[in-house]
Coordinates of C-alpha atoms in Angstrom, one line a residue:
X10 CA 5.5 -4.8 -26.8
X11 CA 4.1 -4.6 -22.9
X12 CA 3.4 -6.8 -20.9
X13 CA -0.3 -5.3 -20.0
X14 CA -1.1 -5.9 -24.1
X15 CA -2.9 -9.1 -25.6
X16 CA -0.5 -9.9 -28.1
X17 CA 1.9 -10.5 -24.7
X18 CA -0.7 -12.3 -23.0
X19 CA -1.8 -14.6 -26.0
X20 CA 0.7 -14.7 -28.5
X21 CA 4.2 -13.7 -27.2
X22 CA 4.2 -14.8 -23.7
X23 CA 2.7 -18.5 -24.0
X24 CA 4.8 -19.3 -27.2
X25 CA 8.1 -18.5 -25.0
X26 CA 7.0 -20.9 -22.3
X27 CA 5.7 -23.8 -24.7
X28 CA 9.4 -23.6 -26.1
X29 CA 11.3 -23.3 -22.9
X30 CA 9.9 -26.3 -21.2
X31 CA 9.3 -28.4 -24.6
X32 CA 13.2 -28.4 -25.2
X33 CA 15.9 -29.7 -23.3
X34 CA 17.7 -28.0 -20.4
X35 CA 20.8 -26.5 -21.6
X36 CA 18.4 -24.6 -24.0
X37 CA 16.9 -22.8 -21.9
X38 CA 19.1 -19.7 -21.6
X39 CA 19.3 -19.7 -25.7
X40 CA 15.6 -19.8 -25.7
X41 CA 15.1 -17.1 -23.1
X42 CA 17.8 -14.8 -24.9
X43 CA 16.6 -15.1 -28.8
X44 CA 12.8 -14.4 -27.1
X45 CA 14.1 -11.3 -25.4
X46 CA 16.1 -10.2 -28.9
X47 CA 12.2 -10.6 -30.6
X48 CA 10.7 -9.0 -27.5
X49 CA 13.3 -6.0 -27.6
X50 CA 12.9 -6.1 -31.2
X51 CA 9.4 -6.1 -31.6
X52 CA 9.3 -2.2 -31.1
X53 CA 12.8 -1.1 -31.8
X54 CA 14.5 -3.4 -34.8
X55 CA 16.9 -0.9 -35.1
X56 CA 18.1 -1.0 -31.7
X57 CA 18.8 -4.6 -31.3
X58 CA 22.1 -3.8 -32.6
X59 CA 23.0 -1.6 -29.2
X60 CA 22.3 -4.0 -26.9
X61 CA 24.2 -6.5 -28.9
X62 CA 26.8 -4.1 -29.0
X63 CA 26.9 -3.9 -25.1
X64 CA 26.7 -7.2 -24.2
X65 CA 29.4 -8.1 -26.8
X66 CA 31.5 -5.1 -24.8
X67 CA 31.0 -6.1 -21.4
X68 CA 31.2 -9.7 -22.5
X69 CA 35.1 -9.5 -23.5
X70 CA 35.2 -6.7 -20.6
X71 CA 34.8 -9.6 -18.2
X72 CA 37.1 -11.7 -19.3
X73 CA 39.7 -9.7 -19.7
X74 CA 39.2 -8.6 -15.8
X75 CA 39.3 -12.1 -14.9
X76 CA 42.4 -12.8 -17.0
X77 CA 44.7 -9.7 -16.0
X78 CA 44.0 -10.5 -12.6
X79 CA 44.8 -14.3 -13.0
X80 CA 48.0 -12.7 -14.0
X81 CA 48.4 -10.0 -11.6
X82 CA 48.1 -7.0 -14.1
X83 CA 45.9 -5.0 -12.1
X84 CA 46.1 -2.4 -14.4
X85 CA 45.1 -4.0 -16.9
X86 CA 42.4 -5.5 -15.0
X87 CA 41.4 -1.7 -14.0
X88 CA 41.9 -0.2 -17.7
X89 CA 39.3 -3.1 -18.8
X90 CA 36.8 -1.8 -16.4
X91 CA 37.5 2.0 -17.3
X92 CA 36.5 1.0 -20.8
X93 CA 33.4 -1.1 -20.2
X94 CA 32.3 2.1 -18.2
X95 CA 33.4 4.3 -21.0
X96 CA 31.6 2.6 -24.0
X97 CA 28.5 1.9 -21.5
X98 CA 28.6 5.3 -20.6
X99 CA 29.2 6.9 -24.1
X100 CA 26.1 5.2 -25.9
X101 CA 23.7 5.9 -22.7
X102 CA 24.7 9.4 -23.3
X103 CA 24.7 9.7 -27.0
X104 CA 21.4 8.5 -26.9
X105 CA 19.7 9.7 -24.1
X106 CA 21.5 12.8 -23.1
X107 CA 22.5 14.2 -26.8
X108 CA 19.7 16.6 -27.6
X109 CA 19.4 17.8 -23.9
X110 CA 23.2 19.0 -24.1
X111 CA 23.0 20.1 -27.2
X112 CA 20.1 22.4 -26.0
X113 CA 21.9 24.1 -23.1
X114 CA 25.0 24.4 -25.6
X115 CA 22.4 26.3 -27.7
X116 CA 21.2 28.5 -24.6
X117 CA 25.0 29.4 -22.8
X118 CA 26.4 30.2 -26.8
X119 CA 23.4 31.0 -28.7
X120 CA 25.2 28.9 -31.6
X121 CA 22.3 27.0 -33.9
X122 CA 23.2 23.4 -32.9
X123 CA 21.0 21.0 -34.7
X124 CA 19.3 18.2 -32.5
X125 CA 20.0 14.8 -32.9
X126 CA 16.2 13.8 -32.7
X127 CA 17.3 10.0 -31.9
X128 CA 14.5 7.9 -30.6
X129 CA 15.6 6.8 -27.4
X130 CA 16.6 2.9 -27.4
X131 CA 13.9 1.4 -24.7
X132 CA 14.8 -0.3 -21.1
X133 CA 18.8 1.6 -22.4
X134 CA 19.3 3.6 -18.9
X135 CA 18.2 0.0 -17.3
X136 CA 20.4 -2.8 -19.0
X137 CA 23.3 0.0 -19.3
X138 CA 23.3 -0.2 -15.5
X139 CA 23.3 -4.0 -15.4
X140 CA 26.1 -4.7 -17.9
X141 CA 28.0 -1.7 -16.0
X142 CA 27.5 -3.9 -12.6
X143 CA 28.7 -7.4 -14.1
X144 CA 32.1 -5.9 -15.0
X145 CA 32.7 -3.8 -11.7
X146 CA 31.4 -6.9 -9.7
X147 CA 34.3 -9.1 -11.5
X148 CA 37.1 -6.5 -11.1
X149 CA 36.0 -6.5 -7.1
X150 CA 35.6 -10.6 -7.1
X151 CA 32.1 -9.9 -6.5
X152 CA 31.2 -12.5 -8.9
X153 CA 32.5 -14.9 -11.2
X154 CA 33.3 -14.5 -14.4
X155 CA 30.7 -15.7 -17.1
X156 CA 32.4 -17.8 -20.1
X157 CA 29.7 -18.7 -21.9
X158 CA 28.4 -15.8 -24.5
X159 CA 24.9 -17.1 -24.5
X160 CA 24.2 -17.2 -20.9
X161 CA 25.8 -13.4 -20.7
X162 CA 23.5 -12.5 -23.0
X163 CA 20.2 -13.9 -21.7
X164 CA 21.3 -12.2 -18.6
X165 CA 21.6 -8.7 -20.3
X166 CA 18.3 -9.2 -22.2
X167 CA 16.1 -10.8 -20.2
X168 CA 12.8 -10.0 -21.4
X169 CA 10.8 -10.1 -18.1
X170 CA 12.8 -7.2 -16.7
X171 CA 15.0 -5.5 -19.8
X172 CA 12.3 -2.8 -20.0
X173 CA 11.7 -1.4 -17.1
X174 CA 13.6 -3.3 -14.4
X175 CA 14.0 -4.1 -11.3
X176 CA 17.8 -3.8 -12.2
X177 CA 19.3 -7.2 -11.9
X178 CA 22.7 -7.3 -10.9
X179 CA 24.8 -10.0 -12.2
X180 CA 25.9 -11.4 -8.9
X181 CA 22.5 -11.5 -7.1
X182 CA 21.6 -14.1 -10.2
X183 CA 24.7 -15.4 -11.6
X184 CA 24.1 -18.8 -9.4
X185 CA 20.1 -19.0 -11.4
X186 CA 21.9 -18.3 -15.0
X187 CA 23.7 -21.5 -14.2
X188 CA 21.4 -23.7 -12.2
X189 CA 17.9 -22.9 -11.6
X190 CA 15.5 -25.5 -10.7
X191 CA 11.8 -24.7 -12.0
X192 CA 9.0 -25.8 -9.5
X193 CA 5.2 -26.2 -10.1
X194 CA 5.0 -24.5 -6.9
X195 CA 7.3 -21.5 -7.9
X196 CA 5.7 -21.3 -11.3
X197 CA 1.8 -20.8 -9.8
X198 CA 3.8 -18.3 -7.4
X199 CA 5.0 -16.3 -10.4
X200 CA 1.4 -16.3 -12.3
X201 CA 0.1 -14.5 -9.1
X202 CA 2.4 -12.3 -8.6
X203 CA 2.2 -11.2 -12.6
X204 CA -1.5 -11.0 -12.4
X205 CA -1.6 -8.8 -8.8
X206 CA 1.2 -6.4 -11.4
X207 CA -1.2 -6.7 -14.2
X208 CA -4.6 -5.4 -12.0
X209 CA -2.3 -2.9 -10.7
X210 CA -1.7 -1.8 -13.7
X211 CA -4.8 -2.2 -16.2
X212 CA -7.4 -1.8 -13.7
X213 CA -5.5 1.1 -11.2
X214 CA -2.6 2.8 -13.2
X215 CA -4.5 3.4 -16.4
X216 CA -7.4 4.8 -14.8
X217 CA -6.4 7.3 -12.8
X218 CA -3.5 7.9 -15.4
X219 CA -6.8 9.5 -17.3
X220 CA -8.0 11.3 -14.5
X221 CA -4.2 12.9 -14.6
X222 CA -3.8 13.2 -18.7
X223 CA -7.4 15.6 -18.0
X224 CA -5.9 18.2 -15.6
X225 CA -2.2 18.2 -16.8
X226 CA -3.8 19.2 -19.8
X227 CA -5.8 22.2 -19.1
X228 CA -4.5 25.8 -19.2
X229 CA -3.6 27.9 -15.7
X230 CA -6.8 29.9 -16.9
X231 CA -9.0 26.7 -16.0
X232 CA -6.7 25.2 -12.8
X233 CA -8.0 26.0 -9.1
X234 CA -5.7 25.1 -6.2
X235 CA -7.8 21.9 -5.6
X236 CA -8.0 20.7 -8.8
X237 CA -4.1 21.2 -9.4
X238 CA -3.5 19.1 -5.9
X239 CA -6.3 16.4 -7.4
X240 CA -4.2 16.1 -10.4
X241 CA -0.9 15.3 -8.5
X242 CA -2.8 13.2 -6.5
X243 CA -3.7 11.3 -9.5
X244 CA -0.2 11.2 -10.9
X245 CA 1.3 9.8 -7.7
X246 CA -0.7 7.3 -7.5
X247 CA -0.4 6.5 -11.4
X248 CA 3.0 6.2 -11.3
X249 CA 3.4 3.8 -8.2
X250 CA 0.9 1.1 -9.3
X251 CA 2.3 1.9 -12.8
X252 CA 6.0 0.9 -12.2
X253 CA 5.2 -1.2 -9.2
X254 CA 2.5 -3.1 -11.5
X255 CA 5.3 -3.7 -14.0
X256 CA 7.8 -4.9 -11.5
X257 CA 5.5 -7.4 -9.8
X258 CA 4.6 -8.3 -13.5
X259 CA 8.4 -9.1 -14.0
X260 CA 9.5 -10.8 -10.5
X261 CA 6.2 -13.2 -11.9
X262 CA 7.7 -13.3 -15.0
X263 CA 11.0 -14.4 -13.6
X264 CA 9.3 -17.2 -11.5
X265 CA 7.9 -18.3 -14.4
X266 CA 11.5 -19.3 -15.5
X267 CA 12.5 -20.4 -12.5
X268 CA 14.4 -17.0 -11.7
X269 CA 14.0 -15.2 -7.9
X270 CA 14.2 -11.6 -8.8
X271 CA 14.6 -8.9 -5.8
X272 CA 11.9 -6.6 -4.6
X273 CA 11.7 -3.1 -5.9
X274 CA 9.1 -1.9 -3.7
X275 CA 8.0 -2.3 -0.5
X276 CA 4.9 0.4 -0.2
X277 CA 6.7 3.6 -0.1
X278 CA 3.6 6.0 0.8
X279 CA 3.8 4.0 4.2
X280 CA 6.5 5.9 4.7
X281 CA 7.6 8.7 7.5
X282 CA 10.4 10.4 6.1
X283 CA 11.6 11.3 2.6
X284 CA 15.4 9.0 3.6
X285 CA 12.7 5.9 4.2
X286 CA 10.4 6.6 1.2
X287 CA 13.9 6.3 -0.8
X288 CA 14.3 3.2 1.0
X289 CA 11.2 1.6 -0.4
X290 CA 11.0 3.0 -3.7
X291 CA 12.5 1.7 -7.1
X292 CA 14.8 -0.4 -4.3
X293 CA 17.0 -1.9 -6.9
X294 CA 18.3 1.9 -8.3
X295 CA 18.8 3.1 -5.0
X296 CA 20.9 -0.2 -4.3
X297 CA 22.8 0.4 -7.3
X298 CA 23.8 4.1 -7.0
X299 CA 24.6 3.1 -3.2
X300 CA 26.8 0.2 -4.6
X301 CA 28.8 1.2 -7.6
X302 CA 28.6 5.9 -6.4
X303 CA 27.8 6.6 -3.3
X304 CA 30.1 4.4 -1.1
X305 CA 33.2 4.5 -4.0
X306 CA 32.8 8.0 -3.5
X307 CA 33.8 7.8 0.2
X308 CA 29.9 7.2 1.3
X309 CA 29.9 8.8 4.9
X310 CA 33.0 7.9 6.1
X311 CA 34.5 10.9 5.6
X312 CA 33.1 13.3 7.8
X313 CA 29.7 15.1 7.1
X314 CA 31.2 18.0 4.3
X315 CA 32.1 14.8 2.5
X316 CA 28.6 13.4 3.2
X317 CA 26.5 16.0 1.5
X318 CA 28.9 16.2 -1.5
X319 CA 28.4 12.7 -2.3
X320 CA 24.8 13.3 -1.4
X321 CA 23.9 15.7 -4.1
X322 CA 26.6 14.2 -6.6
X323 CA 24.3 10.7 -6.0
X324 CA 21.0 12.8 -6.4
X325 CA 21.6 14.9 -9.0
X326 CA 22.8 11.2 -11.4
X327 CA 19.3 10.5 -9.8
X328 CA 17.3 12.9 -11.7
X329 CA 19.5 13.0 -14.5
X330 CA 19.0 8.7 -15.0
X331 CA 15.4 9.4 -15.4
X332 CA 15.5 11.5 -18.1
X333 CA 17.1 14.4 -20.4
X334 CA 14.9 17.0 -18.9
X335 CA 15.9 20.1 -16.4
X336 CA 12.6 18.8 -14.6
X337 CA 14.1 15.4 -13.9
X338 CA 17.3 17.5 -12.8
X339 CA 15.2 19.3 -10.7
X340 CA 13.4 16.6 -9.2
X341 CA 16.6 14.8 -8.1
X342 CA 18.4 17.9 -6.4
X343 CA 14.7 18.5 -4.9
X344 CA 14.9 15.0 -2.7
X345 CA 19.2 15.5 -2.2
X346 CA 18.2 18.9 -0.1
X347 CA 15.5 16.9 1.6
X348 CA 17.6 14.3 2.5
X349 CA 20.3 16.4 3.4
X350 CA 17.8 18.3 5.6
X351 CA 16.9 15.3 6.9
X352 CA 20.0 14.1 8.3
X353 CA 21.7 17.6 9.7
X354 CA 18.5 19.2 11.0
X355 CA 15.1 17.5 10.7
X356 CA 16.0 13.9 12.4
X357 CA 15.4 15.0 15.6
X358 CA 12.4 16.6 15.2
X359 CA 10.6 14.3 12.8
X360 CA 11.3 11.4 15.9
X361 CA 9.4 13.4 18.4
X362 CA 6.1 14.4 15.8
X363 CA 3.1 11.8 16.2
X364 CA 3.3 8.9 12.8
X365 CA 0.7 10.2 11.5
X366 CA 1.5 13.8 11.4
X367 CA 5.2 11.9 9.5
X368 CA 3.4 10.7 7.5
X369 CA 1.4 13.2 6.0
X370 CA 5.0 15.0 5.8
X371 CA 6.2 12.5 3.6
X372 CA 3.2 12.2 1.4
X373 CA 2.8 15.8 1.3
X374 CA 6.8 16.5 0.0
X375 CA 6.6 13.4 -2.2
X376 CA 3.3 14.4 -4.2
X377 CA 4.8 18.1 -4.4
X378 CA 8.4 15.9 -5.9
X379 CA 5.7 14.3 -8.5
X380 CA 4.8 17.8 -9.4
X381 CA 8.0 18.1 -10.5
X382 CA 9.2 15.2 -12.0
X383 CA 5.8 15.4 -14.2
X384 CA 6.5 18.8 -15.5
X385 CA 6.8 17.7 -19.4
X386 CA 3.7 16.3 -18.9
X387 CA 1.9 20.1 -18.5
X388 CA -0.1 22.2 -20.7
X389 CA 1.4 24.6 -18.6
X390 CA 4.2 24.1 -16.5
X391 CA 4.6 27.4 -14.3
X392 CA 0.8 28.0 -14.1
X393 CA -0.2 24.1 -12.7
X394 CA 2.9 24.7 -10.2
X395 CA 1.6 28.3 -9.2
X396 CA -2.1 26.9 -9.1
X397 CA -1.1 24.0 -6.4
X398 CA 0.4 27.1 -4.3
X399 CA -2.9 29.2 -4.0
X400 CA -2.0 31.5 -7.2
X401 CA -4.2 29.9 -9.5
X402 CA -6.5 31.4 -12.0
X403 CA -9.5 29.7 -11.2
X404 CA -9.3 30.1 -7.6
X405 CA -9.3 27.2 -4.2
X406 CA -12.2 25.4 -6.2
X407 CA -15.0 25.1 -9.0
X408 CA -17.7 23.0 -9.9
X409 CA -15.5 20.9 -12.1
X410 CA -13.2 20.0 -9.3
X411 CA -16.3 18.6 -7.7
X412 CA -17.3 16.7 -10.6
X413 CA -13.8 15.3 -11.0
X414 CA -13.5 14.5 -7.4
X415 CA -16.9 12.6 -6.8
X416 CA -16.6 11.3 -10.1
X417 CA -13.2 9.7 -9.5
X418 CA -13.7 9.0 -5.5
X419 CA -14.0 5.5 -5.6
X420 CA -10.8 5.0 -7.9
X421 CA -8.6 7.0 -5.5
X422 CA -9.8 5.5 -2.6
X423 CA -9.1 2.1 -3.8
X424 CA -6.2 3.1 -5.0
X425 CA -4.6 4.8 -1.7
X426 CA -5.5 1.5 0.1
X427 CA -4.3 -0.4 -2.2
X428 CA -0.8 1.7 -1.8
X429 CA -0.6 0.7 1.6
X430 CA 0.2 -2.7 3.0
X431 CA -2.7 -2.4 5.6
X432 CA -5.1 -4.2 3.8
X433 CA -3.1 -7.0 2.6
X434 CA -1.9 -7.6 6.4
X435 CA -5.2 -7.9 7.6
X436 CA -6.0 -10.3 4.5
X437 CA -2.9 -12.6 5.4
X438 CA -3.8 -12.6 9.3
X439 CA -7.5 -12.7 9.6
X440 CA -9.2 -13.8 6.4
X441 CA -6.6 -15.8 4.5
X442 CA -3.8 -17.4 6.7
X443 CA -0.9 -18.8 5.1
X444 CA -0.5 -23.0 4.3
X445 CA -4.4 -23.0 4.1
X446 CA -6.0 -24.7 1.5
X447 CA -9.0 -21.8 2.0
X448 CA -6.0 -19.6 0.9
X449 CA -4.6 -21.0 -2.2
X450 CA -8.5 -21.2 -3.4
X451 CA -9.0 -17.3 -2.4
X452 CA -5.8 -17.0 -4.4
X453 CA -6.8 -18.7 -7.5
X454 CA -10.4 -17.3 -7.9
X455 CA -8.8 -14.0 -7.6
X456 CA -6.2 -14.8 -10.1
X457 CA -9.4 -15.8 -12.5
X458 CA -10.8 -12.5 -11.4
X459 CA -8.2 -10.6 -12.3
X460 CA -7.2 -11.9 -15.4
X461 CA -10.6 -11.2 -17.0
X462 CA -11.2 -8.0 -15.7
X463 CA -7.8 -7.3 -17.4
X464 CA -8.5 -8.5 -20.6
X465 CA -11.9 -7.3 -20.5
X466 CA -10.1 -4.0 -20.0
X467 CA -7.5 -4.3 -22.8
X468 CA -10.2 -5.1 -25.2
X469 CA -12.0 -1.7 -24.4
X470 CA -9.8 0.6 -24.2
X471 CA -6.7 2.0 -26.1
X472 CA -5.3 4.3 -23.0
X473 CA -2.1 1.7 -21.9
X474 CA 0.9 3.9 -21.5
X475 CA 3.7 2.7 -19.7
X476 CA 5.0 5.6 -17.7
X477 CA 8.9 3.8 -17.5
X478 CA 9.2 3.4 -20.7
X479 CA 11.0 6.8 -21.3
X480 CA 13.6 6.3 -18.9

């Protein structure tokens, strides 16, 4: 189940709320976690088990840390951590990482390994990371620890982010598991928010996600140069209003319930260096590998050698979180040289260069990372990549990159404004002000708007993949 689907919309999501505020308070967290178990399950029955399995693990993890270092037993508080991390680590891998390793086995020995062919558990490399965080944050005194089995378990399985994120860690909403206070105000705050994710994602990400399904799909025979660049284009901007769709979609979701969520993006193509773009994309992963790798690993505080070790150990987990593919590899070691680069040699020139010419940098280096984080995705992998650096087939151009271009120039144009926070600031200052009662009517005609253009949308068409999903 997704949250841009009308059983969600009419069915799933309004049942969950009727119960939630028809029963009494200190049902609320078993209400919100046997929805998430039916949300989760909805698509993977199977798979309920795991994430049982893991919040039963970190569960008794917990309290075990908090009870060895009531005691003084720091080793045993440290040996309950090792195997929260362990398990954690074991049953993301097994799942997620056992054919891919079985494959290179396969190509360094030559040995006929069979696969595994598991269907990966959905939102596993997501929740994995959150129950990992509860247990370290308890062992550091980070955060308290949490007693009560239910409440742990709402917080692993939260429906409105389990799937796809932002990753919650436990201390940034261990006070709202407890006491949360649900406002009228906060709850019209979270159906906006879900229905600006919802556009992004019906009316933006699915559309030009078609445009990008067309040319990933054609052979290098067919590819010009332009068309190639058109097509990653198209991806990049699928996969921001994809992602960033859903996670406005759950920060809504989470208002809903009286939950204040964290920001995962804050317009990344605005950006004017690859180290800021990280800075504003998919916030809550960078946050956590910053947390819980890069600074346990010594961070920079131990000379620059140091530095650009942890670097590249930080981005190649990176590339490997997103998925059991050499591209994603790739991809990950791709933006730890650039960062690296960055730091040791570009810095000073990049601060001297005009914005704009930074930013066309940055969007330039970032739409050539799509091209390879979107490699599985090609008809041909090699010949798309060779065709976006002037050794295509077809040549610079044809007459079907001009169809596909005028035919689709409208959609990308809304959709690179609609990356950038430009509009939206001149919206809030000039048109719309905040506290004005010309604003909160703006606001709710465009939440009408919205919602049926959505629906409308949903009715129409099958094409609603979730790009996330996979990870």
């Amino acid at each position: 189940m997704v949250f841009s689907s009308l059983l969600f919309l009419f069915r799933f999501l309004p049942a969950v709320l009727l119960a939630y505020y028809i029963l009494p308070r200190r049902c609320r967290n078993l209400v919100l976690f046997l929805a998430s178990l039916v949300f989760y399950a909805w698509g993977e029955p199977v798979y309920v088990v795991l994430i049982l399995l893991s919040t039963l693990v970190d569960y008794c993890a917990g309290r075990t840390v908090s009870h060895c270092k009531e005691k003084g037993q720091k080793k045993g508080a440290a040996a309950a951590v090792l195997f929260s991390a362990i398990i954690n680590l074991a049953l993301l891998g097994f799942f997620k990482y056992g054919d891919f390793f079985l494959q290179i086995v396969h190509r360094l020995t030559g040995l006929a390994v069979p696969e595994l062919n598991l269907a990966l558990p959905i939102g596993i490399s997501f929740y994995t990371f959150q129950t990992m965080s509860y247990t370290i944050d308890v062992y550091r005194g980070d955060a308290k620890v949490q007693e009560n089995l239910i409440t742990f378990g709402a917080y692993v399985s939260l429906f409105p982010q389990l799937i796809a994120g932002p990753i919650i860690r436990y201390k940034d909403v261990a006070l709202q598991l407890e006491k949360r206070k649900e406002t009228l105000d906060h709850f019209c705050q979270g159906i906006f928010r879900f229905m600006v994710g919802l556009g992004k994602k019906v009316l933006i990400a699915n559309q030009v996600g078609m445009l990008w399904d067309e040319i990933a799909g054609m052979s290098s025979g067919e590819l010009t140069t332009a068309t190639a660049w058109l097509g990653v284009l198209a991806f990049t901007l699928q996969i921001y209003f994809d992602f960033s769709g859903y996670s406005d979609m759950a920060i809504g979701l989470g208002a809903m319930f009286g939950f204040s969520f964290p920001e995962n993006f804050n317009y990344p193509y605005e950006s004017k260096s690859i180290t800021e773009f990280w800075r504003r994309w998919h916030i809550s992963l960078g946050t956590w590998f910053r947390e819980y790798v890069y600074i346990p690993l010594g961070g920079n505080r131990k000379g620059i050698a140091r530095q650009m070790i942890n670097l590249a150990i930080v981005w190649f987990l990176t590339g490997l979180w997103h998925g059991a593919h050499l591209s994603f590899v790739m991809w990950g070691l791709y933006y730890g040289v650039l960062v690296v680069l960055e730091k040791i040699l570009w810095k000073p020139v990049l601060e001297k260069l005009p914005s704009v010419l930074r930013h066309i940098y940055t969007f330039v280096f970032v739409m050539i990372g799509w091209s390879l984080f979107s490699c599985q995705d090609m008809a041909d992998r090699s010949g798309f990549l060779k065709a976006m650096f002037f050794q295509a087939g077809g040549g610079l151009a044809n007459q079907q990159t001009m169809y596909l271009l005028l035919s689709h120039l409208c959609l990308l144009l809304i959709a690179l404004i609609g990356s950038l926070s430009l509009l939206k600031r001149f919206m809030n200052s000039r048109l719309f002000p905040e506290n004005t009662a010309r604003r909160e009517m703006a606001c709710m005609v465009w939440m009408v708007v919205l919602f049926v253009a959505c629906v409308a949308m949903l009715v129409n068409s099958s094409y609603n993949p979730f790009l996330y999903f996979r990870f």
